PDB file of C-alpha atoms in Angstrom:
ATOM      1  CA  UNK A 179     -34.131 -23.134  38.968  1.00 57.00           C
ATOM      2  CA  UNK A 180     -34.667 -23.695  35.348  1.00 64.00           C
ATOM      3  CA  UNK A 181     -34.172 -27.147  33.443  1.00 61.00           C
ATOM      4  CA  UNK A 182     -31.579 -27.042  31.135  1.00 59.00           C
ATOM      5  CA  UNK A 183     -32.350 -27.012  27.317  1.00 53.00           C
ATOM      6  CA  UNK A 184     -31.724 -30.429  25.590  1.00 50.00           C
ATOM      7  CA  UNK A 185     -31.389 -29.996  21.715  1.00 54.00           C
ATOM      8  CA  UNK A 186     -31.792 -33.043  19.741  1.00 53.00           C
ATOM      9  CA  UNK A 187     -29.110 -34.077  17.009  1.00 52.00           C
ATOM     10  CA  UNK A 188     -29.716 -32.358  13.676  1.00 54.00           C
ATOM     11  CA  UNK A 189     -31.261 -34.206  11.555  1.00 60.00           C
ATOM     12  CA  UNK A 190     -30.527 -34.351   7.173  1.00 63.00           C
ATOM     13  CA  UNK A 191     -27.212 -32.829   5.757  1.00 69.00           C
ATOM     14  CA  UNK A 192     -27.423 -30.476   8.414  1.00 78.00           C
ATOM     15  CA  UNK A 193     -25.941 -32.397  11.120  1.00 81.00           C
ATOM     16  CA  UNK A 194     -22.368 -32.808   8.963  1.00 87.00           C
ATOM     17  CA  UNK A 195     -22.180 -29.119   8.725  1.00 89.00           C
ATOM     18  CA  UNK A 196     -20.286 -28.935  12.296  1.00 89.00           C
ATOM     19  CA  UNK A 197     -17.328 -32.071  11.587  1.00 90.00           C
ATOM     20  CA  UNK A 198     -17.137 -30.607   7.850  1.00 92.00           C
ATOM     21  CA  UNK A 199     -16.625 -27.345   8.906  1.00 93.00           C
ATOM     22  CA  UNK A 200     -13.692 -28.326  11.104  1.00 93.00           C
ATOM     23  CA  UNK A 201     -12.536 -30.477   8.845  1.00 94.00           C
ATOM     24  CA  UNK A 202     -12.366 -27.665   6.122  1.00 96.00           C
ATOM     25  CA  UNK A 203     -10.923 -25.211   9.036  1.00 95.00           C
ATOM     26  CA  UNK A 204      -8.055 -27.759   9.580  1.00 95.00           C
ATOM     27  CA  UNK A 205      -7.369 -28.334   6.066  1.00 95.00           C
ATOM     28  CA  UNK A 206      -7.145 -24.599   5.387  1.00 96.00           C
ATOM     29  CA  UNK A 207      -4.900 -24.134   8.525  1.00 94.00           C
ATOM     30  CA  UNK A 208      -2.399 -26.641   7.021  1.00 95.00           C
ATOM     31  CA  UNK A 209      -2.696 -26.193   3.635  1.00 95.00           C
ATOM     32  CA  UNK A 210      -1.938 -22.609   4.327  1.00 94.00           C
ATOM     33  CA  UNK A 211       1.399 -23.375   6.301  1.00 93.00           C
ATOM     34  CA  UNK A 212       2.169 -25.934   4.136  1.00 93.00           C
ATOM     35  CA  UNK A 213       2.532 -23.318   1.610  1.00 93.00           C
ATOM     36  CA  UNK A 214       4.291 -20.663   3.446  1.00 92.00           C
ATOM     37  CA  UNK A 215       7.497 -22.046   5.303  1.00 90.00           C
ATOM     38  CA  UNK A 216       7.895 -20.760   8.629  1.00 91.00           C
ATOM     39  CA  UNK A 217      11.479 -21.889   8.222  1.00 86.00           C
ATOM     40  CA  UNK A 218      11.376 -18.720   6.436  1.00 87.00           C
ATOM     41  CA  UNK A 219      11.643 -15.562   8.874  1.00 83.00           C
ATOM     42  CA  UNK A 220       8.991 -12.902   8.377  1.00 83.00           C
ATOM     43  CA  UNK A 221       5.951 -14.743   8.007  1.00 82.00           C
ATOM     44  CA  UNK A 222       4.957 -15.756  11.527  1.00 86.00           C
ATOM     45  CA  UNK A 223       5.793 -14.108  14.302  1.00 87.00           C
ATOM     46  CA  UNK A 224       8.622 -15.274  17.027  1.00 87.00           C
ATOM     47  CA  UNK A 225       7.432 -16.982  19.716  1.00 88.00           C
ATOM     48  CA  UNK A 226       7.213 -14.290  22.944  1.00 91.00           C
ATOM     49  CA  UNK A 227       8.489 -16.594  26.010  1.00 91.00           C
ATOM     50  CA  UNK A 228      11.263 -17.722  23.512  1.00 90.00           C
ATOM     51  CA  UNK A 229      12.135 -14.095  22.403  1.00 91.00           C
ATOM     52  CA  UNK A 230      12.090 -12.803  26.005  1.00 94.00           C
ATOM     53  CA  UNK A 231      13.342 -15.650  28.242  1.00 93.00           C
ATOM     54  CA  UNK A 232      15.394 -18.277  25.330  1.00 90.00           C
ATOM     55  CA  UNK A 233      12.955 -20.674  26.849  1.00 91.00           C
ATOM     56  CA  UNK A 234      11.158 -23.346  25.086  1.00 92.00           C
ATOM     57  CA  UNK A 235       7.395 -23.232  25.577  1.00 92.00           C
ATOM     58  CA  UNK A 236       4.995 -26.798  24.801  1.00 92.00           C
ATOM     59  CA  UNK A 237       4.136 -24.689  21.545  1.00 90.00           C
ATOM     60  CA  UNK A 238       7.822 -23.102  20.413  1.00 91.00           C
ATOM     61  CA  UNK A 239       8.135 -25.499  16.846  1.00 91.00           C
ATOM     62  CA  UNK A 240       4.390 -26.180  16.601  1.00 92.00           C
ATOM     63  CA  UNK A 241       4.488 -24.576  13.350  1.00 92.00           C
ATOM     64  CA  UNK A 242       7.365 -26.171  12.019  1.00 93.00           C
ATOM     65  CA  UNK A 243       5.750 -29.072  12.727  1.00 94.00           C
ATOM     66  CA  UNK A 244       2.494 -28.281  10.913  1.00 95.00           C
ATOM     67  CA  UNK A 245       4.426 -27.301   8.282  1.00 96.00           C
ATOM     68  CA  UNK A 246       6.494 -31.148   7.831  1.00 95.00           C
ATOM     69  CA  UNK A 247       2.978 -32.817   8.725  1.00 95.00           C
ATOM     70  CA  UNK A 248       2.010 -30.735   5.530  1.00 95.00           C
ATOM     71  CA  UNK A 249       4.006 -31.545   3.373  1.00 95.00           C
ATOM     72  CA  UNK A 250       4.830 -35.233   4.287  1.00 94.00           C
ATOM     73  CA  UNK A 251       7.872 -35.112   6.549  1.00 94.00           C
ATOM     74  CA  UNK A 252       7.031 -37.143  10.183  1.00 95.00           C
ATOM     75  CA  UNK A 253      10.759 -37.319  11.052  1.00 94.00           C
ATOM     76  CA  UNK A 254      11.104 -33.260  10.968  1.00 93.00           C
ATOM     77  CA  UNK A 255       7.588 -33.183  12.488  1.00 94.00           C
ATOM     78  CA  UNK A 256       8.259 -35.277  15.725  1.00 93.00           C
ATOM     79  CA  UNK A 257      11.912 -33.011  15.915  1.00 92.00           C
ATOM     80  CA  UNK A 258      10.317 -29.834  15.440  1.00 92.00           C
ATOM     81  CA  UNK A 259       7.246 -30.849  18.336  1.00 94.00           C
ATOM     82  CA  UNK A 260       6.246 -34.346  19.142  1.00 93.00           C
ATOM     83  CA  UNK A 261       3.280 -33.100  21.502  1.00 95.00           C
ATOM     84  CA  UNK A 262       2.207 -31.459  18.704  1.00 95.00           C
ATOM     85  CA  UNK A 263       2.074 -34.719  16.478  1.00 96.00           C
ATOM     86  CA  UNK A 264       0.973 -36.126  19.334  1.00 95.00           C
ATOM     87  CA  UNK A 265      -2.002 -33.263  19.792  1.00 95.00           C
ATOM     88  CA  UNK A 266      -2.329 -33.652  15.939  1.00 96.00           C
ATOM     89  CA  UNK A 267      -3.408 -37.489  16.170  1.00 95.00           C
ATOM     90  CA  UNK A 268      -5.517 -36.731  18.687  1.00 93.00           C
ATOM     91  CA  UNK A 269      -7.396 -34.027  17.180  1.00 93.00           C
ATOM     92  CA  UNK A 270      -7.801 -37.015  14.129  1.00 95.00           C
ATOM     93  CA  UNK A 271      -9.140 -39.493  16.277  1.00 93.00           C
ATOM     94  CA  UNK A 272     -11.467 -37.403  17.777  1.00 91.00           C
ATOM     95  CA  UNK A 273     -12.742 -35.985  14.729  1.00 93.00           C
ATOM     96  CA  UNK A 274     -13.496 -39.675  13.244  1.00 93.00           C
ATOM     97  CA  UNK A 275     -15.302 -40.563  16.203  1.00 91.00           C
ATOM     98  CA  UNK A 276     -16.874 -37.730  15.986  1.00 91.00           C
ATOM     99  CA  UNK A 277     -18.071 -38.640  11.944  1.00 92.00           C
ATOM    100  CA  UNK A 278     -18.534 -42.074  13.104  1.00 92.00           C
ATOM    101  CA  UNK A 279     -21.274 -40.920  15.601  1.00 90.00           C
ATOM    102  CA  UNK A 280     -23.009 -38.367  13.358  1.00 88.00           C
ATOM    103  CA  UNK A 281     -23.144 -41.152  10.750  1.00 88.00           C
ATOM    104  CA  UNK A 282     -25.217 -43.243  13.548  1.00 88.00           C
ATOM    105  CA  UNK A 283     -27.240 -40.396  14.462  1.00 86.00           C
ATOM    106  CA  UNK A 284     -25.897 -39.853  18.231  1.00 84.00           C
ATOM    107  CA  UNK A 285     -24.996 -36.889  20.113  1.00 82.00           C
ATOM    108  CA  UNK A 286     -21.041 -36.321  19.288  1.00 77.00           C
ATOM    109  CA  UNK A 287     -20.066 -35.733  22.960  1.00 78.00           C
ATOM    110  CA  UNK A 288     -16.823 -36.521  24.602  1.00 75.00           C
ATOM    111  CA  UNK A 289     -16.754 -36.967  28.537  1.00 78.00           C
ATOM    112  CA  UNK A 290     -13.084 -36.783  29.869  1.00 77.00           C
ATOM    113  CA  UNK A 291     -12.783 -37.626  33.570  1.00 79.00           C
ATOM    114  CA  UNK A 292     -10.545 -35.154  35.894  1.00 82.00           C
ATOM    115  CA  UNK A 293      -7.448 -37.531  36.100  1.00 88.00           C
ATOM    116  CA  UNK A 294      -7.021 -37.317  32.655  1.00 87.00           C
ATOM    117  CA  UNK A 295      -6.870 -33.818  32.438  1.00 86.00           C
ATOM    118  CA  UNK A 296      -4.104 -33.898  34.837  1.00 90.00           C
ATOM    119  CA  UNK A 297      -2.588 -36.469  33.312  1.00 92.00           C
ATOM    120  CA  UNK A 298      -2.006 -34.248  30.457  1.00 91.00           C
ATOM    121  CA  UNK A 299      -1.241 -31.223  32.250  1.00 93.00           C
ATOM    122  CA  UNK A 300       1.900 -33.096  33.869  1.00 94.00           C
ATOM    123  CA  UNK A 301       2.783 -34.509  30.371  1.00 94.00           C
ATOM    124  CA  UNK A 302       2.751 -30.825  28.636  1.00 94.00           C
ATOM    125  CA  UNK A 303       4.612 -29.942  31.900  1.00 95.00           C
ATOM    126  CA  UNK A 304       7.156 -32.553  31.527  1.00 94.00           C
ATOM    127  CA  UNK A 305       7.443 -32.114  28.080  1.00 93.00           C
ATOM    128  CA  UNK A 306       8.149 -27.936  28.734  1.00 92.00           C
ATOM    129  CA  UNK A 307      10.628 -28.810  31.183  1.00 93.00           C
ATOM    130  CA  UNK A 308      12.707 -31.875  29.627  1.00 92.00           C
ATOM    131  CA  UNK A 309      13.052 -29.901  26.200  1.00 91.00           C
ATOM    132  CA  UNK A 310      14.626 -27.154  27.929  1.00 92.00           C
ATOM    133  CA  UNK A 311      17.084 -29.320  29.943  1.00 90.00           C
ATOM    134  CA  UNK A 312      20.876 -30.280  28.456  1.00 88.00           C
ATOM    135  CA  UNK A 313      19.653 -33.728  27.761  1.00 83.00           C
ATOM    136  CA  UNK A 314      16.399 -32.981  25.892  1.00 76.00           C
ATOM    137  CA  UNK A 315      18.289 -31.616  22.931  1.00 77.00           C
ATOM    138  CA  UNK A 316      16.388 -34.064  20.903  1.00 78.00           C
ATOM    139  CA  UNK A 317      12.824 -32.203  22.258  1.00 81.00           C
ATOM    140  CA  UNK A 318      14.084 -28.769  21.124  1.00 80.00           C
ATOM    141  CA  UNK A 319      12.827 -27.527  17.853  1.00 81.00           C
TER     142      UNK A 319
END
């Protein structure tokens, strides 16, 4: 059995190039649909479960949402997909912890024990099935 290989934290400038890069991923992702409305039809492409079934899936609105996180609208944002503002958040808290540790020089790992994974397998369950229902009108983009 072989030991596994251990790399050590780059070292200098190049040890940003990793959170820059996703930074500038992220900013090109929203900048771009900021700029083209998928309110619109024709630019994106409709949703498959929704086009086949009428059923909402945890994603249906996810653009939308990107779209009024873009360009400065929360209220639209948390109508259009709260898990997705919710996933959004997320994504910027992990990313400043992530700069925060490459600033100190330590290994930008994140450990997330199994009940937590569940737990948000049940919430993007819940979430699927209440904005689907007659009384989660308010979860439907």
């Amino acid at each position: 059995m072989t030991a596994p290989v251990v790399r050590p934290p780059a070292q200098g400038a190049g040890r940003w190039a990793r959170p820059l890069g996703v930074l500038a991923g992220a900013a090109a992702a929203f900048t771009y649909v900021g700029l083209v409305n998928p309110n619109r039809p024709g630019h994106y492409p409709v949703c498959p479960l929704y086009a086949l079934t009428g059923v909402y899936c945890p994603g249906c609105g996810g653009l939308r949402c990107a779209h009024a996180v873009a360009t400065g609208d929360l209220p639209t944002a948390l109508h259009d997909n709260a898990l997705a503002v919710a996933a959004f958040a997320a994504c910027a808290v992990l990313w400043v912890r992530w700069v925060l540790r490459t600033r100190r020089g330590l290994p930008a790992t994140v450990r997330i024990s199994g009940h937590w994974g569940w737990f948000f397998c049940v919430l993007v369950a819940v979430f699927t099935v209440a904005r689907n229902l007659p009384f989660g009108g308010l979860l439907a983009p």
